[in-house]
Short mmCIF file of C-alpha atoms in Angstrom, two decimals:
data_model
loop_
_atom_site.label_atom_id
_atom_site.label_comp_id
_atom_site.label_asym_id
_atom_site.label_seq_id
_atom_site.Cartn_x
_atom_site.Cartn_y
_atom_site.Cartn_z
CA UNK A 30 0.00 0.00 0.00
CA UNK A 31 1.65 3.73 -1.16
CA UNK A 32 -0.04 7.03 -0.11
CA UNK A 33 0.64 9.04 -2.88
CA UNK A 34 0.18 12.83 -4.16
CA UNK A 35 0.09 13.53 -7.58
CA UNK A 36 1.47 10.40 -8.61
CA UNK A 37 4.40 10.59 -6.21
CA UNK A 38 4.86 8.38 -3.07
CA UNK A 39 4.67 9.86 -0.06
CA UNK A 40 4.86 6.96 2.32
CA UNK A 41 4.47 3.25 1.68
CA UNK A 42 3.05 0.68 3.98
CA UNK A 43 3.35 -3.36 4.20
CA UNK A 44 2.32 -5.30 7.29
CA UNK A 45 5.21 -6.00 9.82
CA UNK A 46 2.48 -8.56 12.27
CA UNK A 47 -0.42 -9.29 13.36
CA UNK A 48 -1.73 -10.08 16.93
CA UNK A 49 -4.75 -10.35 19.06
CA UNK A 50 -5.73 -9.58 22.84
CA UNK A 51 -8.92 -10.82 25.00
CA UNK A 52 -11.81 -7.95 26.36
CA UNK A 53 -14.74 -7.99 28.26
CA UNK A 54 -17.24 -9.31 25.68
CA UNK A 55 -14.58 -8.99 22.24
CA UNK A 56 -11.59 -9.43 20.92
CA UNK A 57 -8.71 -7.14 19.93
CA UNK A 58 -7.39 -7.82 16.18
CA UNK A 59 -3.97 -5.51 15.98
CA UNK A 60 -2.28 -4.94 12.52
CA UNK A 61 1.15 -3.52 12.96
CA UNK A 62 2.37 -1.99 10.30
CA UNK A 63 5.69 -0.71 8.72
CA UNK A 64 5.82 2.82 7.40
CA UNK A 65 8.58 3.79 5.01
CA UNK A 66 8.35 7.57 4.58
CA UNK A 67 10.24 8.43 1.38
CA UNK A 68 12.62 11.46 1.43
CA UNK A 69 11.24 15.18 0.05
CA UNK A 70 13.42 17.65 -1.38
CA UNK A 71 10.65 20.39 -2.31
CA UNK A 72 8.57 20.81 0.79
CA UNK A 73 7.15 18.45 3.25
CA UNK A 74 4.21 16.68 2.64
CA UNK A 75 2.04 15.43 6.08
CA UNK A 76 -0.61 13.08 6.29
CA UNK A 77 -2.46 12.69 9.71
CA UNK A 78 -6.11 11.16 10.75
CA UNK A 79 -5.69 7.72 9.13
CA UNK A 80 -8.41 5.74 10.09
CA UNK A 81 -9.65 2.35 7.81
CA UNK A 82 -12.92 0.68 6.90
CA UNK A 83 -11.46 -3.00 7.33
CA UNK A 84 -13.75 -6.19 5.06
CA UNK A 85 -12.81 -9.66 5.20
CA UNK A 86 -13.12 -12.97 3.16
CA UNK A 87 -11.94 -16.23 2.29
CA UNK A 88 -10.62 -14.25 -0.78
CA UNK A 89 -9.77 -10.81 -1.73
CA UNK A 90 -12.31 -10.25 -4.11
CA UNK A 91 -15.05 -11.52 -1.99
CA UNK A 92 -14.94 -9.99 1.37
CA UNK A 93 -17.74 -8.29 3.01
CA UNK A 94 -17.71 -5.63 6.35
CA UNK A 95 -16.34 -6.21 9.07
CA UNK A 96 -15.54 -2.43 11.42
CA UNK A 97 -13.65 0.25 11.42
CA UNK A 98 -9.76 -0.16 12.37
CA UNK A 99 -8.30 2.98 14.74
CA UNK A 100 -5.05 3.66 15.48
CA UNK A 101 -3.62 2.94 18.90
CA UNK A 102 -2.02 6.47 19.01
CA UNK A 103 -2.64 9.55 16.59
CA UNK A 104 -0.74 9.10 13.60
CA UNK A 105 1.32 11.73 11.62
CA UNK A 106 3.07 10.54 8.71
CA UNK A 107 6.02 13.86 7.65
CA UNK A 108 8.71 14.04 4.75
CA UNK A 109 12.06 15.25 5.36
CA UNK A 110 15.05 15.46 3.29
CA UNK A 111 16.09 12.13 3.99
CA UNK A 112 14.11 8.83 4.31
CA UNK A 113 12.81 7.12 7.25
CA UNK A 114 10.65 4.44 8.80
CA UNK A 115 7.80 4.37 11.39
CA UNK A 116 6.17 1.70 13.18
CA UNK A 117 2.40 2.53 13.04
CA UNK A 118 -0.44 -0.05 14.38
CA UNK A 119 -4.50 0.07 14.13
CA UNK A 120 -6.72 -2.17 16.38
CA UNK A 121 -10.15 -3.39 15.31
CA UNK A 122 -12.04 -4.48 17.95
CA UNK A 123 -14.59 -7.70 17.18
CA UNK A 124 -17.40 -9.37 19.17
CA UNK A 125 -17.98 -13.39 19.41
CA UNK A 126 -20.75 -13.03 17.12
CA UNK A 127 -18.09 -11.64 14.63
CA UNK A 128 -15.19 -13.92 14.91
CA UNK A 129 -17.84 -17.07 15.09
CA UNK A 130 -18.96 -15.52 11.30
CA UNK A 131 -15.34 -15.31 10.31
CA UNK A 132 -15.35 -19.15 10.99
CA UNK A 133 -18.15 -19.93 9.30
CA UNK A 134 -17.10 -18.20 6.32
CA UNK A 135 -13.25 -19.43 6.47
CA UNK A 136 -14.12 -22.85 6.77
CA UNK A 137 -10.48 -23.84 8.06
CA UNK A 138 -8.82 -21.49 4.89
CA UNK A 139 -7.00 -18.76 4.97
CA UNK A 140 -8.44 -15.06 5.41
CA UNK A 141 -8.29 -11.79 3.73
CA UNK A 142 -8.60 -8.81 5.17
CA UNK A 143 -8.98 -5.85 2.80
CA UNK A 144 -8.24 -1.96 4.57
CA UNK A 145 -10.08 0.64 2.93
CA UNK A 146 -7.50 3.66 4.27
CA UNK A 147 -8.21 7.27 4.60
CA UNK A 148 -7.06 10.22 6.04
CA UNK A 149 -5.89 14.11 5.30
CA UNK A 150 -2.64 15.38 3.22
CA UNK A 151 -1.14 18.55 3.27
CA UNK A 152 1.63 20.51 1.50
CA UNK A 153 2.07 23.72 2.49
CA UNK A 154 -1.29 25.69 1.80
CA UNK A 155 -2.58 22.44 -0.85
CA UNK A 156 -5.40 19.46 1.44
CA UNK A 157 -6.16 16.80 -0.50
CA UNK A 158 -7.83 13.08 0.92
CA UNK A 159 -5.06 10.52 1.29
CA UNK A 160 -6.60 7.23 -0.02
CA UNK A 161 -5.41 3.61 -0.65
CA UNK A 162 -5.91 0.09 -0.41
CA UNK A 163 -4.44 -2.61 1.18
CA UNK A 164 -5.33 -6.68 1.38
CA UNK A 165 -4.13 -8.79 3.72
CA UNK A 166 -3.25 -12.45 3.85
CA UNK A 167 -3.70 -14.80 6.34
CA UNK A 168 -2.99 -18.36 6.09
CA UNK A 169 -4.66 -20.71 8.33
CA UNK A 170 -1.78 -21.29 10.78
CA UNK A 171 -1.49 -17.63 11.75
CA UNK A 172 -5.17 -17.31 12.41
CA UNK A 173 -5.17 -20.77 14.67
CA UNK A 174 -2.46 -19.28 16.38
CA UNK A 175 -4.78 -15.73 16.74
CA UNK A 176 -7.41 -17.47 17.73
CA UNK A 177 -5.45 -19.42 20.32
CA UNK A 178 -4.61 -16.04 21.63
CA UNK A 179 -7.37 -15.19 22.21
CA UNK A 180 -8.88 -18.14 23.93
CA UNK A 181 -11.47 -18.85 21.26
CA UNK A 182 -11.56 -22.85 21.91
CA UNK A 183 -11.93 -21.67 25.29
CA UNK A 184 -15.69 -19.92 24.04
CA UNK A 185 -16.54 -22.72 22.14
CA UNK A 186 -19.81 -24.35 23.11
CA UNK A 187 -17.90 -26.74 25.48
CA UNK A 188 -15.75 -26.71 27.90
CA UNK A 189 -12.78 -29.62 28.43
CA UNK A 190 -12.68 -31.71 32.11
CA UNK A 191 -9.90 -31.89 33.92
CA UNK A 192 -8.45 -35.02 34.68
CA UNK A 193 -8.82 -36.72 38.60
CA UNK A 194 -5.84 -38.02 39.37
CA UNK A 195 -7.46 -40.89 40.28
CA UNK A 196 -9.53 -41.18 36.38
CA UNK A 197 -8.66 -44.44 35.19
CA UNK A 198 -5.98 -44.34 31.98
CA UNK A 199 -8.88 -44.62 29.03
CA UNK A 200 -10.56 -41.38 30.48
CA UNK A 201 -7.78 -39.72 30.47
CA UNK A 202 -7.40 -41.08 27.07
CA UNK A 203 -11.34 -39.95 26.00
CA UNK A 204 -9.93 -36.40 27.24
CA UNK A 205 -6.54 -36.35 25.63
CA UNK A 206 -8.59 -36.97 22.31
CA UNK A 207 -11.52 -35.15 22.59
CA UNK A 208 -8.59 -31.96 22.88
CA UNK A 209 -7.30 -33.16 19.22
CA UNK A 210 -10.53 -32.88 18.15
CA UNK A 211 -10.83 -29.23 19.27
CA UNK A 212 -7.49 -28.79 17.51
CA UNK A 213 -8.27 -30.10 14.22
CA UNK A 214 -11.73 -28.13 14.80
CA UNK A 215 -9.59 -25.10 14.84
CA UNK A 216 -7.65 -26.18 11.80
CA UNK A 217 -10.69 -26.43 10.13
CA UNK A 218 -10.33 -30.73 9.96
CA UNK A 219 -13.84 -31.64 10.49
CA UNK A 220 -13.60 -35.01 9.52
CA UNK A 221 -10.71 -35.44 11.93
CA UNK A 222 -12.66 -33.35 14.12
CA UNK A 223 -15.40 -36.29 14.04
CA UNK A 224 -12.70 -38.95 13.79
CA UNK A 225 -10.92 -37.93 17.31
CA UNK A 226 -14.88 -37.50 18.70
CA UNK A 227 -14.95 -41.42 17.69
CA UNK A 228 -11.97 -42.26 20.11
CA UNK A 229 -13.12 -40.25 22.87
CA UNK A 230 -16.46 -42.19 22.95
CA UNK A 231 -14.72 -45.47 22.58
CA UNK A 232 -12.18 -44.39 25.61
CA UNK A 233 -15.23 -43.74 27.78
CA UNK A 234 -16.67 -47.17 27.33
CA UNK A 235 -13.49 -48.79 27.99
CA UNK A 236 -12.44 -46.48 31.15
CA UNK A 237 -16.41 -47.35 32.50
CA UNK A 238 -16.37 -50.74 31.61
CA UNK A 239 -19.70 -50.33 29.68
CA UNK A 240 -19.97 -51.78 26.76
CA UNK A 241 -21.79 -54.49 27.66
CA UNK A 242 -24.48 -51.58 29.26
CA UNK A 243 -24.35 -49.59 26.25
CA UNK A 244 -25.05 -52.96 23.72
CA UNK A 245 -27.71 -53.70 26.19
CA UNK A 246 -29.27 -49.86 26.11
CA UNK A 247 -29.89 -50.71 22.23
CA UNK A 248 -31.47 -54.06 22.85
CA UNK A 249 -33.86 -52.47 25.35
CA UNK A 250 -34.54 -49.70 23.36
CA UNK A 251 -35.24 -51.91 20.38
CA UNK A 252 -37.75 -54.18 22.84
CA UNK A 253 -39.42 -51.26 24.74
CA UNK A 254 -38.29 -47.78 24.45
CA UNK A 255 -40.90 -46.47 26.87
CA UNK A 256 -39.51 -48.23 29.89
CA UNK A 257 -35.77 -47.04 29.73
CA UNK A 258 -34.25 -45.50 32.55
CA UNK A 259 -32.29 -42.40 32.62
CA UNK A 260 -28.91 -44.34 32.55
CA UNK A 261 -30.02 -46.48 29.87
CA UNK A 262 -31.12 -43.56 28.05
CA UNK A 263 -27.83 -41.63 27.93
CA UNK A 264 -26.10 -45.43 27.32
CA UNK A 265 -28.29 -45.01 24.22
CA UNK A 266 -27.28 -41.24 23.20
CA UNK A 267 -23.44 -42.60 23.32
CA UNK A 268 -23.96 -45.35 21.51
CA UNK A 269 -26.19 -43.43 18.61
CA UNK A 270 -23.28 -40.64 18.56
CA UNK A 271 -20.57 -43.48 18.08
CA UNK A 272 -22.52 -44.87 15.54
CA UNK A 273 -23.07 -41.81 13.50
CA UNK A 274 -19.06 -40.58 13.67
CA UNK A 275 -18.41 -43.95 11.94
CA UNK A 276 -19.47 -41.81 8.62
CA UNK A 277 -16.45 -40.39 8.79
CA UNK A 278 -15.06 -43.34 7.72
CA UNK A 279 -17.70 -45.40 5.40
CA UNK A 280 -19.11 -44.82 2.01
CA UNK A 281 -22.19 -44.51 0.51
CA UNK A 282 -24.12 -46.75 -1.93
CA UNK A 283 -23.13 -44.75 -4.41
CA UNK A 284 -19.48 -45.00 -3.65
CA UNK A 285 -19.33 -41.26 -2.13
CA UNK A 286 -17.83 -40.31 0.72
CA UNK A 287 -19.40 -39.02 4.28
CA UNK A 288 -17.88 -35.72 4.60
CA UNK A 289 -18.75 -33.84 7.50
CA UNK A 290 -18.67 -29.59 7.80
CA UNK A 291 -18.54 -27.24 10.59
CA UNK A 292 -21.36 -27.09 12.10
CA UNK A 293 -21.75 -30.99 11.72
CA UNK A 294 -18.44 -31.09 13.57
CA UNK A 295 -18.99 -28.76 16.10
CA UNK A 296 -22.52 -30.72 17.64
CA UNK A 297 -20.39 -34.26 17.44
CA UNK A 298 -17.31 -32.38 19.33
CA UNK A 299 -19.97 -30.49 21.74
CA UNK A 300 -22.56 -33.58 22.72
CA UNK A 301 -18.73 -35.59 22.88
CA UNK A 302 -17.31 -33.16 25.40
CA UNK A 303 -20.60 -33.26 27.67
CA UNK A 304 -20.58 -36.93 28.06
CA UNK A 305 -16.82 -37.57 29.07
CA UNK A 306 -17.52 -34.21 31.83
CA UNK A 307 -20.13 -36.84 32.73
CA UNK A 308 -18.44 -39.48 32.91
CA UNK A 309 -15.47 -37.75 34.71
CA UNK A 310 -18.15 -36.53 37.25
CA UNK A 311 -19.38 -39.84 38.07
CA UNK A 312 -16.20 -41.56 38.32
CA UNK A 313 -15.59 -38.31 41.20
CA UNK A 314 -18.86 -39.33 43.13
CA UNK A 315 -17.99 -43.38 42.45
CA UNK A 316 -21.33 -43.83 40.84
CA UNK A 317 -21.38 -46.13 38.08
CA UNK A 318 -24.44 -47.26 35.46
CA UNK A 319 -27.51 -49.12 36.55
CA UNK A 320 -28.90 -50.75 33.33
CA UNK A 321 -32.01 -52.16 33.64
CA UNK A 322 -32.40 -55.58 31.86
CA UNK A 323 -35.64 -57.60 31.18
#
């Protein structure tokens, strides 16, 4: 990006990082920049009051609104004889709502983020608008990281037990998987995603010693539905999740593969994540299953 008068650059810009800070109800997005002010000979040119109308997308030429980027402190961009370089940053402030749309549109790509820039030039009694345009790339790494920063996965519709000390080694297991599932989530792996879900569920069985209970859930709820218990019941939900992450992994008639997307991804890893803080709870209180059996 150049700001220019008269088809001569004043000052060009090119993105020097790109980091991100927690609030109270949003998130910080800051885009430090590097400023190389070109040298002036015949009077000094000044630009001050940059501000930017920031859009993003999952590519440049389809990105839609997203705020208004300020700078942390009141920029003044000067010429003097010689050249020389200033270290300039805005900070666009963004709510859940917003970063969960950014996900939904990225789909576990990259991101652009286009600035729309504007401020005020002067040279000695001449104004004119300073205008330009600048995209910027971000690949999928950077924004995990960003988005680590953050504590995103912390917001997600789930939250991650903690291991007892006392958990036997599969549950700790169901948990160590169900956090590369949040991973690849973040990555944008949904299949993986699902695939990780899979070996959480299977951990749980093992760590509870169920799966006799949970084959025996089915039966019953094959026989009589009506007269399952509670424990049965969420036997039943386990099993019927397990079941349906196996997609992941199978075809269809026609040959085509299951392929599962975000949202898809995100019930699987959020219904997953309930049961093993379940099943960690219970295994706290020494309460295990009571399967009722005709």
């Amino acid at each position: 990006m150049s700001i220019d008068y008269s088809g001569r650059i004043i000052a060009e810009l090119s993105l020097a990082g790109f980091s991100a800070i927690p609030g109270y109800g949003l998130y910080r997005l800051i885009f430090h920049f590097s400023c190389q002010v070109n040298e002036s000979n015949n009077g000094k040119y000044i630009v001050r009051g940059l501000i930017a109308q920031v859009s993003a997308g999952r590519s440049h030429d389809k990105t839609k609104l997203l705020g208004k980027a300020i700078p942390e402190r009141p920029i003044v961009i000067q010429t003097f004889p010689h050249s020389h370089r200033n270290s300039i940053s805005f900070y666009l402030d963004l709510t859940p709502a917003q970063i969960e749309a950014l996900e939904e549109v990225r789909k576990g790509e990259d991101l652009f983020f286009c600035f729309d820039m504007k401020g005020e030039g002067y040279k000695d009694d001449q104004h004119w608008e300073a205008w330009d345009q600048l995209t910027i790339p971000v690949n999928r790494k950077t924004w995990t990281d960003v988005l680590r920063q953050i504590g995103y996965a912390d917001f997600l519709l789930f939250e991650i037990p903690v291991p007892h000390s006392n958990s036997p080694a599969e549950l700790k297991n169901a948990i160590a998987s169900l956090e590369k599932a949040r991973d690849h989530f973040l990555a944008g792996s949904y299949d993986d995603t699902v695939a990780n879900c899979r070996k959480s569920l299977e951990s749980i069985e093992k760590g509870l010693n169920e799966e006799t209970a949970q084959k025996e859930a089915v039966r019953h709820y094959q026989r009589n539905r009506d007269e399952m218990s509670k424990e049965e019941r969420q036997l039943f939900l386990r099993e019927a999740l397990k079941r349906y992450t196996h997609l992941a992994h199978h075809t269809s008639e026609t040959g085509a593969n299951f392929r599962f997307d975000r949202a898809e991804a995100n019930m699987v890893m959020g219904v997953t994540a309930a049961l093993v803080s379940h099943a960690m709870q219970r295994i706290r209180n020494f309460v295990g299953p009571s399967v009722s059996k005709e």
